[in-house]
Amino acid sequence: MCGIVGAVAQRNVEGILLEGLKRLEYRGYDSAGMAVLSGDGRLQRSRAVGKVAALEACLAAEPMTGHCGIAHTRWATHGRPTEDNAHPHLSGERLAVVHNGIIENHEVLREELVAAGYRFTSQTDTEVVAHLIDRDYRHSQDLLSAVQSSLARLEGAYALAVVHADEPDVVIGARQGSPLVVGVGIDEAFIGSDPLALLQVTDRFIYLQEGDLVRLADGGRIDVYDTSGRTVEREVDTFEHGDGAASKGEYRHFMLKEIHEQPAVIAAALEGRLGDSAVLVESFGPEARALFERVQQIHIVACGTSYHAGLVARYWLERYAGVPVQVEVASEYRYRQVVVPEGTLFVTLSQSGETADTLAALRFAREKGYLASLAICNVPGSSLVRESDLTLMTQAGPEIGVASTKAFTTQLAALMLLTLALGRSHGLDEAIQSELVNALRGLPRLVERVLALDEGIEALSTGFAEKHHALFLGRGAHFPIALEGALKLKEISYIHAEAYPAGELKHGPLALVDSEMPVIAVAPNDELLDKLKSNLQEVRARGGELYVFADEQVSLAEEPGIRVLHLPHVHEALAPLLYTLPLQLLSYHVAVLKGTDVDQPRNLAKSVTVE
Ligand code: G6P
C-alpha cells in the first residue's frame, strides 16, 4: 500500500527521503515520487513509474537540495500507475501533497474545485486534497489551518503529508484511517507510514492517533493537534526491534530470512507467557483472568493469512477450551447483521494492526455488545492495539516480505496461548495443559529441524515450475494450513492454487486431477490420517502427482507419482505450526525458480490500509 516519508532536517533531505522510500518498498507500490523545498523557496518535484530505483535514477540526473520535503510510493487505487498519477500532487507551483488511503467524496470535491477554476492533471482522488488545501491557504495564508479546514471536508481514509513553498521549514502530516508515525530526531523531525521507513535517522517515535494532525518545523519542533484542533501531548516510544529487520543479511530474500527467523520469534512469542505447567493468563493483561471466565463464545475476525490463523484456532479453542468459535474475514463481517450472543469475546488477528477492514470490523463490533475485544497483533502502537481492550503482541519483529510467514506462525503460537488461557478458566484438564505447555516449549527446536529439511523441499519445487495449477489438501486443523499453503503459492509464484478439505475431493475438485495437477497433502499423524490416506489413493487412481508432507511415524513410502517428505513427530495439537513450514519453503523455491519478485509480488501490498 502507499508509503509516506517526510522530513524537516538540518541536512539535505533527498537522501533521507529516498532511503525511507526504499524501506517502504515492502508495502507494495507501482510508482514513486518526491518533492523538496529548496532554500530559495522553490518547490522541486520528481516522479517515476516502477521501482524506487527509477526515481533514484531521475534524482541522480537532476538532484534536489533542501531541508524539507515529502516522498511517496504509490499503490494505484484511482487511476493507472502512470507518472501523472504518481505523488506528490501539486496545486500550482508551491504546494505539494502525498496521500495514502481513499477519499470517498473526491468526485463531488473535484466538481466543486473545477467550478472554482482548478485544473486537474491526474485521475487520482489525492489531487482534490492538494487543490482544496490551496484554496483554503489562499484565505488563511497559514498551512496548518488550511490543512485543518480542508480535512474537515474529506470523507474516507487518509494519511497525508503537505508542504508549501511559502513555509519552507514546515511539513504538515495528518492521519484518519491510515497509519502515520512521527520520528523524533535531534533537532530534526520526520514522518513515515511506519517506523521502518525512518530507522536510519531515529529510533524514537510518536504513534499518531486517529484524527491527529502534526506540524513538523525547523529545529525538530513537533506539535500534535487532536480532532478539535487543540495541542496534545503524545508519548514518545523507543523502537525496540533494532534495524536488522530492514536488511536481508545473508539471505537472498526477506521472505527466506523471515522463514528462518521462525524458531527465534516463536520462542519470543512464548517467552514469559508459560508457567511451569500452565499458560500465564496475565499475559493478556491484568483484567484477562476475570474476563476469560465470563467468555461463552468467540468471534474471530481477520484478513488474508491472519484469517487462516483464526481458522486453525477454531479447532483448538473448541477442542481444548470448549468454547464455540466463529471465524470470518473482516470485509464480510463488517457489512453483515451480526448476532452477538451474551459473553462473546471479539478477537482480531493482524500482523500490521492497520488493515482497513479489520480495523473497521473492530469499530463496528464496539457497538454490538461484545464482552470485550482482544487484538493479537505484531505491531505495538498500531491502531488495532490502541483500540482494543486486551492485546497480545506476537513478537515476530518487523515482517518485510509481502507473503506472511513468521507473522503467521507467531499468531498461531499466540492463539495456542489463548486456547490454554481460556482452557484454564473453562475446566481444561491440568495434565493436558501441562502436556501442551511442554510441547510448546519444545516447538522452536522442532521448527529448526523442519527448516533443516530445506534442501529436500527445494528438490520438490522443480515439479511445480512448469505447472499452472495446484491443489492443496488437508483435514481438520490442517485444512486451514492447506489454505495458507495455496495462498503462499499463488501470492509469490502466480500459480493458481486452491485448497480443499480432503474429504471434499470427490465433491468436485477430483474432476480437475490429472498429471498436470500437482496435489499437495499435509498428513500429520492424527486421528484423520487413515481417512486422508484414502483421499490420496483417489488422487493416485486418476494419475495425479502427489506431494505428501507426513509425520515420520506415518508409513507412507515413495513410489512413482508420490513424493513423501517426512517431518519430525510433534504433538498433534501443534502440528499445524510445523506443517505450514514446508509449504512456505516450497512456495518460496517455486517462486525463485519462476523468477518472480518474491518479496514484492505483483499487485499485492503488505499492509492493506484501504478498503
Ligand atoms: C495483506 C498482506 C497479507 C496479510 C493481509 C492481512 O493482504 O499481503 O500478507 O495477511 O494483508 O494483514 P494483517 O496485517 O491484518 O495481518
XYZ file of C-alpha atoms in Angstrom, residues 37-568:
532
model
C 11.641 22.729 -0.934
C 14.849 24.476 -1.878
C 16.472 27.142 0.302
C 15.360 29.833 -2.144
C 11.693 28.887 -1.837
C 11.281 26.695 -4.946
C 9.258 23.511 -4.956
C 11.127 20.732 -6.773
C 9.367 17.516 -7.742
C 10.400 14.241 -9.339
C 8.249 11.182 -10.094
C 8.781 7.848 -11.808
C 6.724 4.784 -12.658
C 8.079 1.465 -11.385
C 10.596 0.854 -8.663
C 12.191 3.407 -6.343
C 15.366 2.740 -8.322
C 13.727 4.506 -11.282
C 13.115 7.584 -9.123
C 16.666 7.322 -7.832
C 17.931 7.427 -11.408
C 15.862 10.584 -12.073
C 17.283 12.173 -8.944
C 20.819 11.212 -9.921
C 20.289 13.043 -13.209
C 18.609 16.020 -11.536
C 19.384 16.107 -7.822
C 17.232 18.057 -5.374
C 18.510 20.013 -2.438
C 16.663 21.360 0.556
C 15.993 20.757 4.227
C 12.322 19.983 3.967
C 10.457 17.506 1.791
C 7.971 14.691 1.335
C 8.053 11.472 -0.671
C 5.745 8.637 -1.595
C 5.383 5.168 -3.019
C 2.008 4.757 -4.729
C -0.164 1.655 -4.938
C -2.760 2.547 -7.534
C -6.388 2.815 -6.463
C -7.795 5.720 -8.529
C -6.088 5.915 -11.906
C -3.476 3.703 -13.540
C 0.141 3.645 -12.385
C 1.432 6.477 -14.573
C 3.768 9.368 -13.872
C 0.844 11.814 -13.934
C -0.929 9.835 -11.252
C 2.193 9.386 -9.101
C 2.508 11.534 -5.968
C 3.392 14.185 -4.845
C 0.474 16.052 -6.376
C 0.804 19.798 -6.731
C -1.607 22.664 -6.643
C 0.041 25.420 -8.614
C 3.793 25.639 -8.241
C 4.004 25.969 -4.476
C 2.006 23.273 -2.696
C 2.604 19.507 -2.710
C 0.689 16.626 -1.114
C 1.298 12.893 -0.681
C -1.519 10.648 0.453
C -2.239 7.068 1.477
C -5.880 5.989 1.590
C -9.032 6.761 -0.320
C -11.020 9.998 -0.418
C -14.543 8.727 -0.924
C -16.160 12.063 -1.781
C -13.455 13.030 -4.299
C -15.896 13.296 -7.207
C -18.069 15.939 -5.540
C -14.977 17.838 -4.409
C -13.449 17.631 -7.864
C -16.552 19.166 -9.453
C -16.542 21.943 -6.886
C -12.847 22.668 -7.463
C -13.171 22.552 -11.249
C -16.005 25.081 -10.941
C -13.675 27.207 -8.819
C -11.153 27.201 -11.674
C -8.745 24.423 -10.664
C -7.304 22.312 -13.460
C -6.673 18.630 -12.739
C -3.699 16.813 -14.207
C -4.285 13.328 -12.767
C -7.087 10.824 -12.238
C -6.317 10.450 -8.562
C -8.506 11.219 -5.589
C -5.434 12.809 -3.982
C -5.275 15.777 -6.325
C -8.509 17.163 -4.844
C -6.751 17.355 -1.474
C -3.946 19.474 -2.943
C -6.364 21.935 -4.546
C -8.626 22.024 -1.514
C -5.724 22.959 0.752
C -4.501 25.506 -1.781
C -7.914 27.174 -1.876
C -8.070 27.411 1.917
C -4.457 28.579 2.064
C -5.254 31.490 -0.198
C -7.656 32.710 2.520
C -5.744 31.855 5.671
C -2.135 32.203 4.489
C -1.373 29.555 7.113
C -0.636 25.975 6.077
C -1.697 24.375 9.359
C -5.133 25.957 9.383
C -5.562 25.379 5.631
C -4.932 21.667 6.161
C -7.226 21.613 9.204
C -10.155 23.191 7.375
C -9.621 21.061 4.258
C -9.560 17.830 6.218
C -12.973 18.667 7.602
C -14.284 18.315 4.031
C -12.783 14.875 3.396
C -14.671 11.601 3.730
C -12.750 8.355 3.663
C -9.381 7.270 4.932
C -6.118 9.068 4.703
C -2.644 9.620 5.956
C -1.098 12.600 4.270
C 1.817 14.983 4.255
C 1.831 18.501 2.858
C 4.486 21.144 2.120
C 4.170 24.696 0.838
C 6.957 26.827 -0.617
C 5.807 29.812 1.485
C 6.611 27.820 4.648
C 9.890 26.190 3.592
C 10.652 24.622 7.004
C 7.302 23.001 7.665
C 5.752 19.614 6.928
C 2.140 19.036 7.969
C 1.020 15.432 8.484
C -2.404 14.028 9.282
C -3.974 10.655 9.781
C -7.506 9.362 9.703
C -7.859 5.685 8.980
C -4.353 5.124 7.566
C -1.163 4.828 9.601
C 1.375 7.614 10.162
C 4.156 7.891 12.722
C 6.346 10.824 13.693
C 10.075 10.220 14.022
C 11.699 12.304 16.742
C 15.255 13.247 15.759
C 17.881 15.515 17.295
C 16.839 18.962 16.113
C 15.130 17.186 13.222
C 11.670 15.697 12.740
C 10.269 13.115 10.381
C 7.074 11.371 9.432
C 6.591 7.965 7.879
C 3.992 5.311 7.222
C 5.792 3.097 9.695
C 8.897 3.241 11.885
C 10.928 1.095 9.479
C 10.929 3.964 6.993
C 12.773 6.142 9.473
C 15.058 3.806 11.380
C 18.053 5.192 9.528
C 17.504 8.530 11.271
C 15.820 7.781 14.596
C 14.507 5.068 16.895
C 12.086 7.341 18.770
C 8.523 7.550 17.538
C 5.171 9.123 18.235
C 2.328 6.924 17.013
C -0.286 9.415 15.879
C -3.856 8.694 16.885
C -6.923 8.768 14.659
C -7.707 12.337 13.626
C -4.327 13.682 14.750
C -2.601 16.381 12.771
C 1.083 17.135 13.222
C 3.218 20.137 12.321
C 6.933 19.463 11.946
C 9.080 22.573 11.879
C 12.662 23.742 11.848
C 14.864 22.688 14.788
C 12.956 19.432 15.331
C 9.820 21.112 16.616
C 6.822 18.786 16.689
C 3.291 19.956 17.520
C 0.440 17.462 17.550
C -3.207 18.581 17.374
C -6.263 16.435 18.032
C -9.524 16.485 16.074
C -10.764 19.520 17.960
C -7.609 21.426 16.969
C -6.160 21.506 20.499
C -2.463 20.835 21.041
C -1.995 17.410 22.644
C 0.941 15.584 24.187
C 1.615 12.161 22.684
C 4.030 9.677 24.179
C 7.406 9.099 22.533
C 8.197 5.356 22.259
C 11.554 3.802 21.557
C 11.516 1.247 18.758
C 12.899 -1.962 20.161
C 13.412 -4.265 17.227
C 16.657 -2.688 16.050
C 17.463 -2.040 12.434
C 18.419 -5.630 11.484
C 14.873 -6.227 10.282
C 15.356 -3.740 7.480
C 18.184 -5.715 5.826
C 18.261 -9.162 4.261
C 21.527 -10.139 5.917
C 22.932 -13.320 4.405
C 19.632 -14.208 2.719
C 18.645 -13.702 -0.883
C 15.157 -12.518 0.025
C 13.409 -11.113 3.075
C 10.917 -13.947 2.849
C 13.633 -16.571 3.228
C 15.198 -14.633 6.094
C 11.844 -14.404 7.824
C 11.127 -18.104 7.314
C 14.424 -18.875 9.030
C 13.716 -16.483 11.886
C 10.769 -18.609 12.963
C 12.492 -20.679 15.674
C 13.630 -17.456 17.366
C 10.404 -15.495 17.000
C 8.188 -18.378 18.090
C 10.383 -18.612 21.196
C 9.942 -14.846 21.653
C 6.156 -15.173 21.300
C 6.132 -17.734 24.111
C 8.705 -16.068 26.330
C 7.437 -15.038 29.743
C 3.985 -16.406 28.984
C 4.386 -20.027 30.070
C 4.315 -21.068 33.713
C 5.558 -24.482 34.893
C 2.528 -26.313 33.687
C 0.036 -23.695 32.510
C -0.174 -20.525 30.481
C 0.133 -17.259 32.414
C -3.256 -15.724 31.777
C -1.970 -12.283 32.814
C -0.005 -12.217 29.546
C -3.280 -10.925 28.071
C -3.485 -8.109 30.614
C -4.280 -7.809 34.335
C -8.022 -7.998 33.778
C -7.837 -11.050 31.493
C -8.328 -13.690 34.168
C -11.670 -12.346 35.396
C -12.764 -11.620 31.852
C -11.890 -15.013 30.384
C -14.071 -16.706 32.995
C -17.056 -14.916 31.501
C -16.302 -15.882 27.876
C -19.003 -18.115 26.412
C -18.271 -17.698 22.699
C -15.636 -16.203 20.480
C -15.831 -14.321 17.206
C -12.526 -14.088 15.346
C -12.158 -11.576 12.521
C -9.130 -11.054 10.254
C -7.920 -10.860 6.637
C -5.580 -12.884 4.440
C -3.056 -15.038 6.210
C -4.256 -13.811 9.600
C -7.695 -15.186 8.752
C -6.131 -18.594 8.190
C -4.568 -18.418 11.644
C -8.054 -17.770 13.008
C -9.407 -20.837 11.201
C -6.765 -23.028 12.858
C -7.597 -21.526 16.240
C -11.223 -22.532 15.910
C -10.218 -26.202 16.046
C -8.057 -25.556 19.094
C -10.455 -23.364 21.039
C -13.428 -25.644 20.545
C -11.457 -28.748 21.390
C -9.432 -27.560 24.384
C -11.421 -24.652 25.801
C -14.845 -25.970 24.822
C -15.910 -22.529 23.608
C -17.872 -22.155 20.349
C -15.942 -20.127 17.802
C -16.915 -18.318 14.637
C -14.198 -17.087 12.242
C -14.836 -14.596 9.468
C -12.993 -12.374 7.017
C -13.260 -8.758 8.126
C -14.559 -7.405 4.809
C -17.619 -9.673 5.114
C -18.145 -9.373 8.839
C -18.290 -5.587 8.881
C -21.216 -5.427 6.460
C -23.330 -8.176 7.997
C -26.140 -8.129 10.527
C -24.148 -9.873 13.222
C -25.883 -11.622 16.105
C -23.743 -11.413 19.221
C -24.707 -13.835 21.979
C -24.033 -12.788 25.558
C -20.491 -13.345 26.758
C -18.863 -13.201 23.314
C -15.213 -12.221 23.084
C -14.277 -10.361 19.889
C -10.808 -11.287 18.654
C -8.958 -9.588 15.807
C -5.782 -11.009 14.282
C -3.458 -8.776 12.320
C 0.229 -8.615 11.590
C 0.194 -4.874 10.912
C -2.655 -3.729 13.138
C -3.583 -1.293 10.365
C -5.582 -3.416 7.913
C -8.528 -1.210 6.993
C -11.216 -3.909 7.050
C -10.032 -5.446 10.322
C -9.901 -2.050 11.965
C -13.359 -1.171 10.662
C -14.635 -4.524 11.954
C -13.319 -3.714 15.420
C -15.044 -0.336 15.380
C -18.255 -1.926 14.118
C -18.029 -4.584 16.847
C -17.748 -1.939 19.520
C -21.402 -1.088 19.009
C -22.551 -4.693 19.175
C -22.360 -5.506 22.862
C -19.359 -7.815 22.923
C -17.898 -8.785 26.270
C -14.526 -7.318 25.272
C -12.129 -7.073 22.338
C -8.760 -8.757 22.100
C -6.171 -7.910 19.420
C -3.452 -10.418 18.592
C -1.048 -8.230 16.692
C 2.585 -7.786 15.729
C 2.917 -4.013 15.778
C 2.904 -2.253 19.131
C 1.249 1.137 18.962
C -0.777 0.182 15.877
C -4.387 1.333 15.637
C -5.761 -2.124 16.391
C -3.668 -2.430 19.533
C -4.620 1.003 20.756
C -8.315 0.486 20.201
C -8.701 -2.988 21.736
C -9.454 -3.813 25.378
C -6.902 -6.632 25.604
C -3.824 -7.219 23.485
C -1.255 -9.906 22.967
C 1.770 -8.974 20.890
C 3.083 -11.740 18.649
C 6.717 -10.577 18.913
C 7.601 -11.581 15.348
C 9.574 -8.379 14.738
C 9.055 -6.426 11.520
C 7.996 -8.605 8.604
C 9.069 -7.184 5.255
C 8.192 -9.903 2.711
C 4.654 -9.304 1.479
C 3.852 -13.001 1.839
C 3.413 -13.500 5.553
C 5.433 -16.292 7.176
C 6.790 -15.634 10.660
C 3.831 -13.377 11.436
C 1.543 -16.357 10.758
C 3.361 -18.885 12.924
C 3.696 -16.445 15.811
C -0.026 -15.737 15.520
C -0.592 -19.478 15.818
C 1.665 -19.616 18.886
C -0.297 -16.710 20.396
C -3.588 -18.431 19.585
C -2.438 -21.597 21.306
C -1.650 -19.429 24.346
C -5.185 -18.031 24.130
C -6.576 -21.563 23.870
C -4.739 -22.644 27.004
C -5.542 -19.438 28.877
C -9.246 -19.904 28.140
C -8.894 -23.623 28.787
C -7.713 -22.800 32.305
C -10.898 -20.971 33.121
C -13.075 -23.482 31.284
C -12.009 -26.643 33.061
C -9.321 -27.986 30.723
C -7.684 -30.963 32.408
C -4.472 -29.874 34.144
C -2.497 -32.790 32.729
C -3.433 -31.741 29.195
C -2.487 -28.136 29.954
C 0.871 -29.261 31.240
C 1.425 -31.578 28.250
C 0.696 -28.748 25.811
C 2.866 -26.261 27.681
C 5.745 -28.741 27.446
C 5.075 -29.305 23.786
C 5.113 -25.528 23.217
C 8.479 -25.282 24.943
C 9.916 -27.831 22.519
C 8.395 -26.171 19.471
C 11.232 -23.787 18.431
C 13.624 -26.756 18.293
C 11.213 -28.737 16.110
C 10.777 -25.737 13.828
C 14.557 -25.656 13.381
C 14.552 -29.338 12.451
C 11.882 -28.797 9.799
C 13.708 -25.806 8.330
C 16.793 -28.018 8.079
C 14.860 -30.101 5.526
C 15.050 -27.208 3.103
C 17.193 -28.985 0.528
C 14.665 -31.776 0.153
C 11.857 -29.238 -0.194
C 13.798 -27.278 -2.796
C 14.198 -30.509 -4.761
C 10.412 -30.931 -4.789
C 9.906 -27.429 -6.147
C 11.155 -28.359 -9.629
C 7.935 -30.300 -10.174
C 5.931 -27.050 -9.979
C 7.822 -24.552 -12.088
C 6.020 -25.536 -15.314
C 2.606 -26.070 -13.757
C -0.300 -23.659 -13.911
C -2.462 -25.087 -11.168
C -2.040 -26.887 -7.849
C -4.350 -28.405 -5.296
C -3.692 -28.443 -1.561
C -5.415 -30.943 0.718
C -5.675 -31.160 4.479
C -8.140 -32.312 7.082
C -9.164 -30.832 10.418
C -6.881 -28.017 11.586
C -4.724 -28.780 8.553
C -7.391 -27.647 6.135
C -6.560 -24.002 7.026
C -2.884 -24.930 6.657
C -3.674 -26.175 3.152
C -5.491 -22.860 2.511
C -2.434 -20.959 3.686
C -0.149 -23.145 1.537
C -2.281 -22.389 -1.530
C -2.296 -18.678 -0.705
C 1.518 -18.604 -0.409
C 1.936 -20.370 -3.754
C -0.401 -18.047 -5.627
C 0.904 -14.891 -3.945
C 4.513 -15.325 -4.916
C 4.684 -17.799 -7.808
C 1.434 -16.738 -9.541
C 0.411 -20.389 -9.890
C -3.308 -20.813 -9.453
C -3.742 -22.862 -6.304
C -6.782 -23.990 -4.374
C -7.191 -25.764 -1.097
C -9.840 -28.263 -0.132
C -10.653 -30.253 2.938
C -9.502 -33.656 1.666
C -12.966 -35.106 2.295
C -14.429 -32.713 -0.279
C -12.199 -34.022 -3.047
C -14.812 -36.221 -4.614
C -17.411 -33.457 -4.498
C -15.806 -31.561 -7.345
C -12.050 -30.983 -7.458
C -11.315 -34.607 -8.358
C -12.575 -33.712 -11.832
C -9.505 -31.484 -12.234
C -6.958 -34.081 -11.225
C -4.631 -35.335 -13.939
C -0.866 -35.481 -14.432
C -0.754 -31.690 -14.902
C -2.232 -31.020 -11.483
C 0.200 -31.457 -8.594
C -1.627 -32.270 -5.365
C -0.018 -31.343 -2.071
C -1.229 -33.037 1.080
C -0.385 -32.432 4.709
C -0.558 -35.698 6.597
C 0.280 -35.386 10.279
C -0.193 -38.416 12.421
C -3.615 -37.583 13.751
C -6.960 -39.291 14.001
C -7.823 -38.304 10.428
C -4.756 -39.900 8.886
C -6.435 -43.052 7.598
C -9.177 -41.015 6.014
C -6.595 -38.774 4.372
C -4.739 -41.809 3.031
C -7.881 -42.966 1.232
C -8.253 -39.483 -0.276
C -4.681 -39.738 -1.566
C -5.490 -43.051 -3.226
C -8.313 -41.310 -5.051
C -5.794 -38.827 -6.450
C -3.305 -41.517 -7.471
C -6.022 -43.529 -9.186
C -6.576 -40.533 -11.502
C -2.894 -40.091 -12.348
C -2.424 -37.064 -10.047
C 1.112 -36.263 -8.897
C 1.167 -36.318 -5.113
C 3.444 -34.412 -2.767
C 2.872 -35.521 0.801
C 4.244 -33.952 3.960
C 3.882 -36.654 6.574
C 4.821 -37.445 10.150
C 7.966 -39.565 10.431
C 5.840 -42.196 12.167
C 3.463 -42.486 9.244
C 4.157 -45.421 6.955
C 3.897 -43.814 3.567
C 6.510 -44.835 1.065
C 7.620 -43.001 -2.050
C 6.511 -44.654 -5.266
C 6.099 -43.359 -8.798
C 3.762 -40.373 -8.617
C 4.087 -39.985 -4.844
C 6.820 -37.873 -3.288
C 6.922 -38.026 0.501
C 8.761 -35.716 2.859
C 8.778 -36.820 6.488
C 8.609 -34.283 9.289
C 9.654 -34.841 12.895
